[in-house]
């Protein structure tokens, strides 16, 4: 029997923050590809990056860069994805896009591999979308609980790391930390502003502080991060009328988002049953022993792949409601890993 040719892969945005994580993931996961082509802007063309133990030269993005490519993973800003993903698809590639641009398009599936992997089959535009990293931090756990208990409402507060803003986020935070180090601050109203004059990537000082804002302004005073949690959760779970309330907060953490979730279900749920379900579900690690001070924190789980869940409690006022705390590396499962997992599902079609 003739062995089928492994599909070729393009990584678009290979030199960015998520692209760098993607190359590490591609190196460590089972190899399901033939050629891996690295694509970025013209200014990055000619750079050489390591992937799967080989040095690969980055090529400039162009229509011709997608010739012979079977699968193209995009880790780029929205405008780049909006322009180039359709071009890649028109050249014959199945596109897996990590930007916001196509997520709410009815003809583009929004996929989380643990929840709705079958959705990749219906891709009339040749494009599959990956959710926002904030949504991703909670949705694997909420998908498992929804399947068992029927989700009705979500109340979400996020505590978002600065790497979700790209490379400028960590750079700005490190600079602010240096400015406040060794100083007696945070004890008088606005005293941080006397030292931190340039807020950089943030709308207010973030060192020794939190900022109740992440993203851009949307209708009704909501931020884009908050509306993403609402609409993406509905689409992924197939619940168009799901009630979702979200408040997104930026915190002085480099990488790994955290979320506090109050979820209301159709069926009654106990703490013990929820813990058992989460412990046995794919993509989830339960770390929940408050009596011993054991629960997930961003620093403890950074650079890992699962959704980490702790502080599982049944609401004392509602036997149908749970309170949970979750952490997930926003650059790995929140962005690169789920994209890679989707691409692997597509790759399997070429060798089936």
Tab-separated table of C-alpha atoms in Angstrom:
chain	number	residue	atom	x	y	z
A	1	UNK	CA	0.000	0.000	0.000
A	2	UNK	CA	1.331	3.453	-0.949
A	3	UNK	CA	1.880	5.698	2.072
A	4	UNK	CA	-0.005	8.963	1.803
A	5	UNK	CA	2.031	12.160	1.693
A	6	UNK	CA	2.066	14.194	4.881
A	7	UNK	CA	0.389	17.616	4.469
A	8	UNK	CA	2.497	20.748	4.243
A	9	UNK	CA	2.079	23.471	6.868
A	10	UNK	CA	2.614	27.220	6.863
A	11	UNK	CA	2.981	29.187	10.094
A	12	UNK	CA	2.040	32.796	9.375
A	13	UNK	CA	3.319	35.249	11.969
A	14	UNK	CA	6.095	32.868	12.952
A	15	UNK	CA	8.256	35.603	14.510
A	16	UNK	CA	5.577	36.972	16.873
A	17	UNK	CA	4.910	36.074	20.521
A	18	UNK	CA	2.333	33.389	19.729
A	19	UNK	CA	4.285	32.249	16.676
A	20	UNK	CA	7.319	31.598	18.856
A	21	UNK	CA	5.232	29.433	21.185
A	22	UNK	CA	3.755	27.686	18.147
A	23	UNK	CA	7.194	26.622	16.910
A	24	UNK	CA	7.939	25.135	20.324
A	25	UNK	CA	4.625	23.263	20.284
A	26	UNK	CA	5.235	21.955	16.761
A	27	UNK	CA	8.654	20.719	17.860
A	28	UNK	CA	7.346	18.879	20.923
A	29	UNK	CA	4.117	17.381	19.553
A	30	UNK	CA	3.998	14.351	17.227
A	31	UNK	CA	5.086	15.219	13.704
A	32	UNK	CA	2.120	15.041	11.318
A	33	UNK	CA	3.498	17.357	8.626
A	34	UNK	CA	5.839	17.242	5.706
A	35	UNK	CA	7.249	20.673	4.908
A	36	UNK	CA	6.830	23.428	7.488
A	37	UNK	CA	7.080	26.862	5.930
A	38	UNK	CA	7.526	29.966	8.082
A	39	UNK	CA	5.907	33.162	6.841
A	40	UNK	CA	6.057	36.678	8.272
A	41	UNK	CA	6.259	40.314	7.196
A	42	UNK	CA	8.844	41.487	4.695
A	43	UNK	CA	10.982	42.964	7.484
A	44	UNK	CA	11.298	39.514	9.078
A	45	UNK	CA	12.065	37.694	5.835
A	46	UNK	CA	15.443	35.979	5.889
A	47	UNK	CA	15.450	35.303	9.613
A	48	UNK	CA	16.192	31.713	10.555
A	49	UNK	CA	14.186	29.992	13.271
A	50	UNK	CA	14.428	26.537	14.787
A	51	UNK	CA	11.533	24.124	14.391
A	52	UNK	CA	11.658	20.354	14.831
A	53	UNK	CA	15.420	20.577	15.283
A	54	UNK	CA	15.954	22.241	11.917
A	55	UNK	CA	16.790	25.808	10.989
A	56	UNK	CA	14.118	27.206	8.696
A	57	UNK	CA	14.335	30.528	6.863
A	58	UNK	CA	11.359	32.878	7.135
A	59	UNK	CA	9.793	33.967	3.846
A	60	UNK	CA	7.861	37.175	3.225
A	61	UNK	CA	4.108	36.932	3.003
A	62	UNK	CA	2.787	36.928	-0.556
A	63	UNK	CA	0.200	34.968	-2.547
A	64	UNK	CA	2.960	32.741	-3.884
A	65	UNK	CA	4.159	31.944	-0.342
A	66	UNK	CA	1.059	29.753	0.022
A	67	UNK	CA	1.608	27.720	-3.143
A	68	UNK	CA	1.838	24.025	-2.277
A	69	UNK	CA	0.627	24.604	1.278
A	70	UNK	CA	-2.140	22.336	2.601
A	71	UNK	CA	-2.710	23.947	6.013
A	72	UNK	CA	-1.908	27.518	7.064
A	73	UNK	CA	-1.958	28.593	10.716
A	74	UNK	CA	-2.306	32.353	11.195
A	75	UNK	CA	-0.962	34.000	14.364
A	76	UNK	CA	-1.281	37.594	13.157
A	77	UNK	CA	-3.169	40.829	13.898
A	78	UNK	CA	-6.748	41.038	12.669
A	79	UNK	CA	-6.025	43.178	9.627
A	80	UNK	CA	-3.348	40.787	8.357
A	81	UNK	CA	-5.591	37.767	8.859
A	82	UNK	CA	-8.532	39.513	7.234
A	83	UNK	CA	-6.478	40.270	4.140
A	84	UNK	CA	-4.327	37.168	3.797
A	85	UNK	CA	-6.369	34.250	5.171
A	86	UNK	CA	-8.793	34.335	2.200
A	87	UNK	CA	-5.801	34.507	-0.157
A	88	UNK	CA	-4.243	31.452	1.482
A	89	UNK	CA	-7.574	29.618	1.222
A	90	UNK	CA	-7.889	30.583	-2.429
A	91	UNK	CA	-4.469	29.007	-3.085
A	92	UNK	CA	-5.742	25.705	-1.665
A	93	UNK	CA	-4.784	25.873	2.013
A	94	UNK	CA	-7.118	25.140	4.908
A	95	UNK	CA	-6.652	28.150	7.181
A	96	UNK	CA	-6.677	27.926	10.984
A	97	UNK	CA	-6.844	31.505	12.201
A	98	UNK	CA	-6.078	32.807	15.680
A	99	UNK	CA	-7.280	36.383	15.132
A	100	UNK	CA	-10.641	37.936	15.993
A	101	UNK	CA	-11.479	38.641	12.371
A	102	UNK	CA	-13.512	35.529	11.440
A	103	UNK	CA	-14.775	34.286	14.809
A	104	UNK	CA	-18.336	35.532	14.479
A	105	UNK	CA	-18.636	34.720	10.765
A	106	UNK	CA	-21.500	32.219	10.325
A	107	UNK	CA	-19.516	30.464	7.601
A	108	UNK	CA	-16.417	30.009	9.771
A	109	UNK	CA	-16.503	27.406	12.576
A	110	UNK	CA	-15.174	28.493	15.965
A	111	UNK	CA	-13.540	25.374	17.371
A	112	UNK	CA	-12.260	24.078	20.700
A	113	UNK	CA	-11.029	20.544	20.150
A	114	UNK	CA	-12.328	19.220	23.486
A	115	UNK	CA	-15.833	20.594	22.840
A	116	UNK	CA	-16.815	20.781	19.157
A	117	UNK	CA	-14.123	19.118	16.983
A	118	UNK	CA	-16.759	17.981	14.471
A	119	UNK	CA	-17.313	21.632	13.516
A	120	UNK	CA	-14.122	21.665	11.432
A	121	UNK	CA	-15.909	19.687	8.716
A	122	UNK	CA	-18.198	22.608	7.879
A	123	UNK	CA	-15.843	25.276	6.542
A	124	UNK	CA	-17.298	26.772	3.338
A	125	UNK	CA	-14.698	29.548	3.290
A	126	UNK	CA	-11.816	27.148	3.943
A	127	UNK	CA	-11.177	28.926	7.253
A	128	UNK	CA	-11.465	27.663	10.849
A	129	UNK	CA	-11.266	30.101	13.743
A	130	UNK	CA	-9.613	29.769	17.166
A	131	UNK	CA	-11.241	31.498	20.171
A	132	UNK	CA	-9.907	34.383	22.192
A	133	UNK	CA	-7.470	33.455	24.961
A	134	UNK	CA	-9.821	34.732	27.674
A	135	UNK	CA	-12.695	32.587	26.464
A	136	UNK	CA	-10.329	29.646	26.096
A	137	UNK	CA	-9.211	29.864	29.731
A	138	UNK	CA	-12.660	28.792	30.911
A	139	UNK	CA	-14.454	27.175	27.988
A	140	UNK	CA	-12.938	23.668	28.166
A	141	UNK	CA	-14.129	23.320	31.760
A	142	UNK	CA	-17.478	24.949	31.067
A	143	UNK	CA	-17.997	22.689	28.051
A	144	UNK	CA	-17.498	19.588	30.181
A	145	UNK	CA	-19.892	20.870	32.837
A	146	UNK	CA	-22.458	21.982	30.248
A	147	UNK	CA	-22.542	18.521	28.706
A	148	UNK	CA	-23.434	17.016	32.091
A	149	UNK	CA	-25.634	19.683	33.657
A	150	UNK	CA	-26.865	22.074	30.934
A	151	UNK	CA	-25.422	25.579	31.241
A	152	UNK	CA	-27.898	28.456	31.623
A	153	UNK	CA	-25.935	31.496	32.797
A	154	UNK	CA	-22.324	32.620	33.200
A	155	UNK	CA	-20.932	35.400	35.371
A	156	UNK	CA	-17.241	35.868	34.651
A	157	UNK	CA	-14.452	38.052	36.043
A	158	UNK	CA	-11.090	37.736	34.306
A	159	UNK	CA	-7.633	38.614	35.599
A	160	UNK	CA	-5.644	38.947	32.397
A	161	UNK	CA	-1.891	38.756	31.891
A	162	UNK	CA	-0.098	41.441	29.922
A	163	UNK	CA	1.346	39.060	27.309
A	164	UNK	CA	-2.165	39.006	25.864
A	165	UNK	CA	-1.318	42.452	24.492
A	166	UNK	CA	1.719	41.205	22.576
A	167	UNK	CA	5.360	41.966	23.290
A	168	UNK	CA	4.651	45.560	24.395
A	169	UNK	CA	2.671	44.370	27.413
A	170	UNK	CA	5.492	42.572	29.248
A	171	UNK	CA	8.029	45.215	28.217
A	172	UNK	CA	5.862	47.972	29.711
A	173	UNK	CA	5.171	46.058	32.923
A	174	UNK	CA	8.836	45.199	33.505
A	175	UNK	CA	9.713	48.869	32.998
A	176	UNK	CA	7.053	49.989	35.481
A	177	UNK	CA	8.211	47.429	38.060
A	178	UNK	CA	11.715	48.889	37.863
A	179	UNK	CA	10.308	52.387	38.368
A	180	UNK	CA	8.412	51.480	41.547
A	181	UNK	CA	10.941	49.059	43.053
A	182	UNK	CA	12.157	50.116	46.494
A	183	UNK	CA	9.728	53.041	46.720
A	184	UNK	CA	7.001	53.547	49.317
A	185	UNK	CA	4.016	53.568	46.962
A	186	UNK	CA	0.449	52.371	46.819
A	187	UNK	CA	-0.466	54.076	50.106
A	188	UNK	CA	-1.866	57.409	48.868
A	189	UNK	CA	-4.433	58.108	46.107
A	190	UNK	CA	-2.724	58.293	42.733
A	191	UNK	CA	0.812	58.095	44.119
A	192	UNK	CA	1.846	55.615	41.413
A	193	UNK	CA	1.208	58.311	38.813
A	194	UNK	CA	3.861	60.535	40.422
A	195	UNK	CA	6.502	57.932	39.541
A	196	UNK	CA	5.055	56.255	36.422
A	197	UNK	CA	4.589	59.126	33.990
A	198	UNK	CA	4.325	57.056	30.808
A	199	UNK	CA	1.709	54.302	31.019
A	200	UNK	CA	2.913	52.742	27.763
A	201	UNK	CA	0.692	49.872	26.684
A	202	UNK	CA	-1.777	50.424	29.565
A	203	UNK	CA	-4.426	53.098	30.254
A	204	UNK	CA	-3.176	53.525	33.858
A	205	UNK	CA	-0.240	52.357	36.001
A	206	UNK	CA	-0.288	48.559	36.282
A	207	UNK	CA	2.654	47.830	38.596
A	208	UNK	CA	1.237	47.517	42.157
A	209	UNK	CA	-2.194	48.001	40.631
A	210	UNK	CA	-4.987	46.422	38.583
A	211	UNK	CA	-6.876	48.012	35.689
A	212	UNK	CA	-10.572	47.203	35.131
A	213	UNK	CA	-10.184	47.305	31.379
A	214	UNK	CA	-8.874	45.023	28.640
A	215	UNK	CA	-9.436	45.581	24.942
A	216	UNK	CA	-11.220	48.351	23.069
A	217	UNK	CA	-14.494	50.179	23.756
A	218	UNK	CA	-17.713	48.544	22.572
A	219	UNK	CA	-21.406	49.399	22.969
A	220	UNK	CA	-22.805	50.025	26.428
A	221	UNK	CA	-19.418	50.618	28.042
A	222	UNK	CA	-18.260	47.032	27.550
A	223	UNK	CA	-14.769	46.189	26.348
A	224	UNK	CA	-13.967	44.004	23.355
A	225	UNK	CA	-12.579	41.305	25.677
A	226	UNK	CA	-15.898	41.188	27.521
A	227	UNK	CA	-17.975	40.935	24.356
A	228	UNK	CA	-15.691	38.181	23.059
A	229	UNK	CA	-16.338	36.092	26.173
A	230	UNK	CA	-20.085	36.532	25.651
A	231	UNK	CA	-20.434	35.834	21.950
A	232	UNK	CA	-17.667	33.249	21.578
A	233	UNK	CA	-18.998	31.167	24.482
A	234	UNK	CA	-22.409	31.119	22.857
A	235	UNK	CA	-21.046	30.012	19.493
A	236	UNK	CA	-18.666	27.325	20.803
A	237	UNK	CA	-21.257	25.761	23.107
A	238	UNK	CA	-24.086	26.086	20.586
A	239	UNK	CA	-26.126	28.176	23.043
A	240	UNK	CA	-27.188	31.333	21.162
A	241	UNK	CA	-29.290	32.597	24.076
A	242	UNK	CA	-26.799	31.862	26.874
A	243	UNK	CA	-26.788	34.668	29.436
A	244	UNK	CA	-23.227	35.895	29.945
A	245	UNK	CA	-21.951	38.781	32.057
A	246	UNK	CA	-18.210	39.478	31.957
A	247	UNK	CA	-15.812	41.968	33.528
A	248	UNK	CA	-12.232	41.813	32.249
A	249	UNK	CA	-9.391	43.153	34.386
A	250	UNK	CA	-5.709	43.571	33.511
A	251	UNK	CA	-3.363	42.467	36.309
A	252	UNK	CA	0.445	42.656	36.775
A	253	UNK	CA	1.060	39.089	35.585
A	254	UNK	CA	3.258	38.355	32.582
A	255	UNK	CA	1.636	35.193	31.201
A	256	UNK	CA	-1.427	33.107	32.181
A	257	UNK	CA	-4.958	34.429	32.448
A	258	UNK	CA	-7.171	33.640	35.436
A	259	UNK	CA	-10.954	33.684	35.676
A	260	UNK	CA	-13.483	33.559	38.474
A	261	UNK	CA	-16.716	31.986	37.208
A	262	UNK	CA	-20.213	31.699	38.656
A	263	UNK	CA	-22.152	29.242	36.489
A	264	UNK	CA	-25.829	28.356	36.736
A	265	UNK	CA	-27.066	25.049	35.316
A	266	UNK	CA	-30.376	23.432	34.442
A	267	UNK	CA	-29.672	20.445	36.702
A	268	UNK	CA	-28.662	20.306	40.327
A	269	UNK	CA	-24.944	19.854	40.837
A	270	UNK	CA	-22.769	18.989	43.825
A	271	UNK	CA	-19.208	20.017	44.507
A	272	UNK	CA	-18.031	16.406	44.627
A	273	UNK	CA	-19.691	15.469	41.320
A	274	UNK	CA	-18.287	18.558	39.596
A	275	UNK	CA	-14.799	17.835	40.903
A	276	UNK	CA	-14.978	14.223	39.698
A	277	UNK	CA	-16.168	15.312	36.258
A	278	UNK	CA	-13.486	17.951	35.867
A	279	UNK	CA	-10.769	15.569	37.053
A	280	UNK	CA	-11.709	13.023	34.370
A	281	UNK	CA	-12.172	15.484	31.481
A	282	UNK	CA	-9.629	15.963	28.690
A	283	UNK	CA	-7.590	19.155	28.776
A	284	UNK	CA	-8.345	19.892	32.426
A	285	UNK	CA	-6.257	19.540	35.585
A	286	UNK	CA	-8.072	19.784	38.901
A	287	UNK	CA	-6.009	21.413	41.647
A	288	UNK	CA	-8.493	21.885	44.429
A	289	UNK	CA	-7.693	21.317	48.098
A	290	UNK	CA	-8.292	24.622	49.908
A	291	UNK	CA	-7.924	22.960	53.296
A	292	UNK	CA	-4.240	22.535	52.396
A	293	UNK	CA	-3.942	25.835	50.532
A	294	UNK	CA	-3.828	24.095	47.142
A	295	UNK	CA	-5.318	25.844	44.115
A	296	UNK	CA	-3.981	27.088	40.759
A	297	UNK	CA	-2.155	30.396	40.426
A	298	UNK	CA	-0.791	31.920	37.210
A	299	UNK	CA	2.831	31.561	38.271
A	300	UNK	CA	2.408	27.900	39.187
A	301	UNK	CA	0.869	26.842	35.861
A	302	UNK	CA	2.530	29.146	33.305
A	303	UNK	CA	4.024	27.351	30.276
A	304	UNK	CA	1.699	24.365	30.707
A	305	UNK	CA	-1.058	23.223	28.388
A	306	UNK	CA	-4.167	22.318	30.438
A	307	UNK	CA	-6.920	24.444	31.898
A	308	UNK	CA	-6.269	24.378	35.655
A	309	UNK	CA	-9.352	24.458	37.882
A	310	UNK	CA	-9.635	24.997	41.626
A	311	UNK	CA	-11.837	26.578	44.307
A	312	UNK	CA	-14.800	24.482	43.144
A	313	UNK	CA	-17.820	25.282	45.327
A	314	UNK	CA	-21.553	24.802	45.067
A	315	UNK	CA	-23.366	28.061	45.663
A	316	UNK	CA	-24.854	28.190	49.172
A	317	UNK	CA	-27.883	29.965	47.700
A	318	UNK	CA	-28.520	27.841	44.596
A	319	UNK	CA	-28.097	24.064	44.256
A	320	UNK	CA	-27.875	24.538	40.481
A	321	UNK	CA	-24.868	26.898	40.636
A	322	UNK	CA	-21.104	26.493	40.924
A	323	UNK	CA	-18.267	28.897	41.678
A	324	UNK	CA	-14.838	28.080	40.219
A	325	UNK	CA	-11.406	29.628	39.696
A	326	UNK	CA	-9.427	28.769	36.562
A	327	UNK	CA	-5.998	29.483	35.101
A	328	UNK	CA	-4.666	28.905	31.598
A	329	UNK	CA	-1.521	29.948	29.783
A	330	UNK	CA	-2.866	32.510	27.310
A	331	UNK	CA	-0.040	31.938	24.815
A	332	UNK	CA	-0.289	28.128	24.840
A	333	UNK	CA	-3.804	26.657	25.121
A	334	UNK	CA	-5.189	30.178	24.920
A	335	UNK	CA	-3.714	30.693	21.474
A	336	UNK	CA	-1.068	28.451	19.931
A	337	UNK	CA	-1.976	25.009	21.275
A	338	UNK	CA	-5.647	24.973	20.311
A	339	UNK	CA	-4.672	26.277	16.870
A	340	UNK	CA	-2.151	23.446	16.561
A	341	UNK	CA	-4.717	20.893	17.730
A	342	UNK	CA	-7.239	22.093	15.152
A	343	UNK	CA	-4.579	21.880	12.443
A	344	UNK	CA	-3.783	18.312	13.517
A	345	UNK	CA	-7.447	17.363	13.042
A	346	UNK	CA	-7.286	18.841	9.548
A	347	UNK	CA	-3.978	17.054	8.866
A	348	UNK	CA	-5.633	13.752	9.706
A	349	UNK	CA	-8.022	14.307	6.780
A	350	UNK	CA	-5.093	14.270	4.351
A	351	UNK	CA	-3.825	10.908	5.565
A	352	UNK	CA	-7.168	9.186	6.284
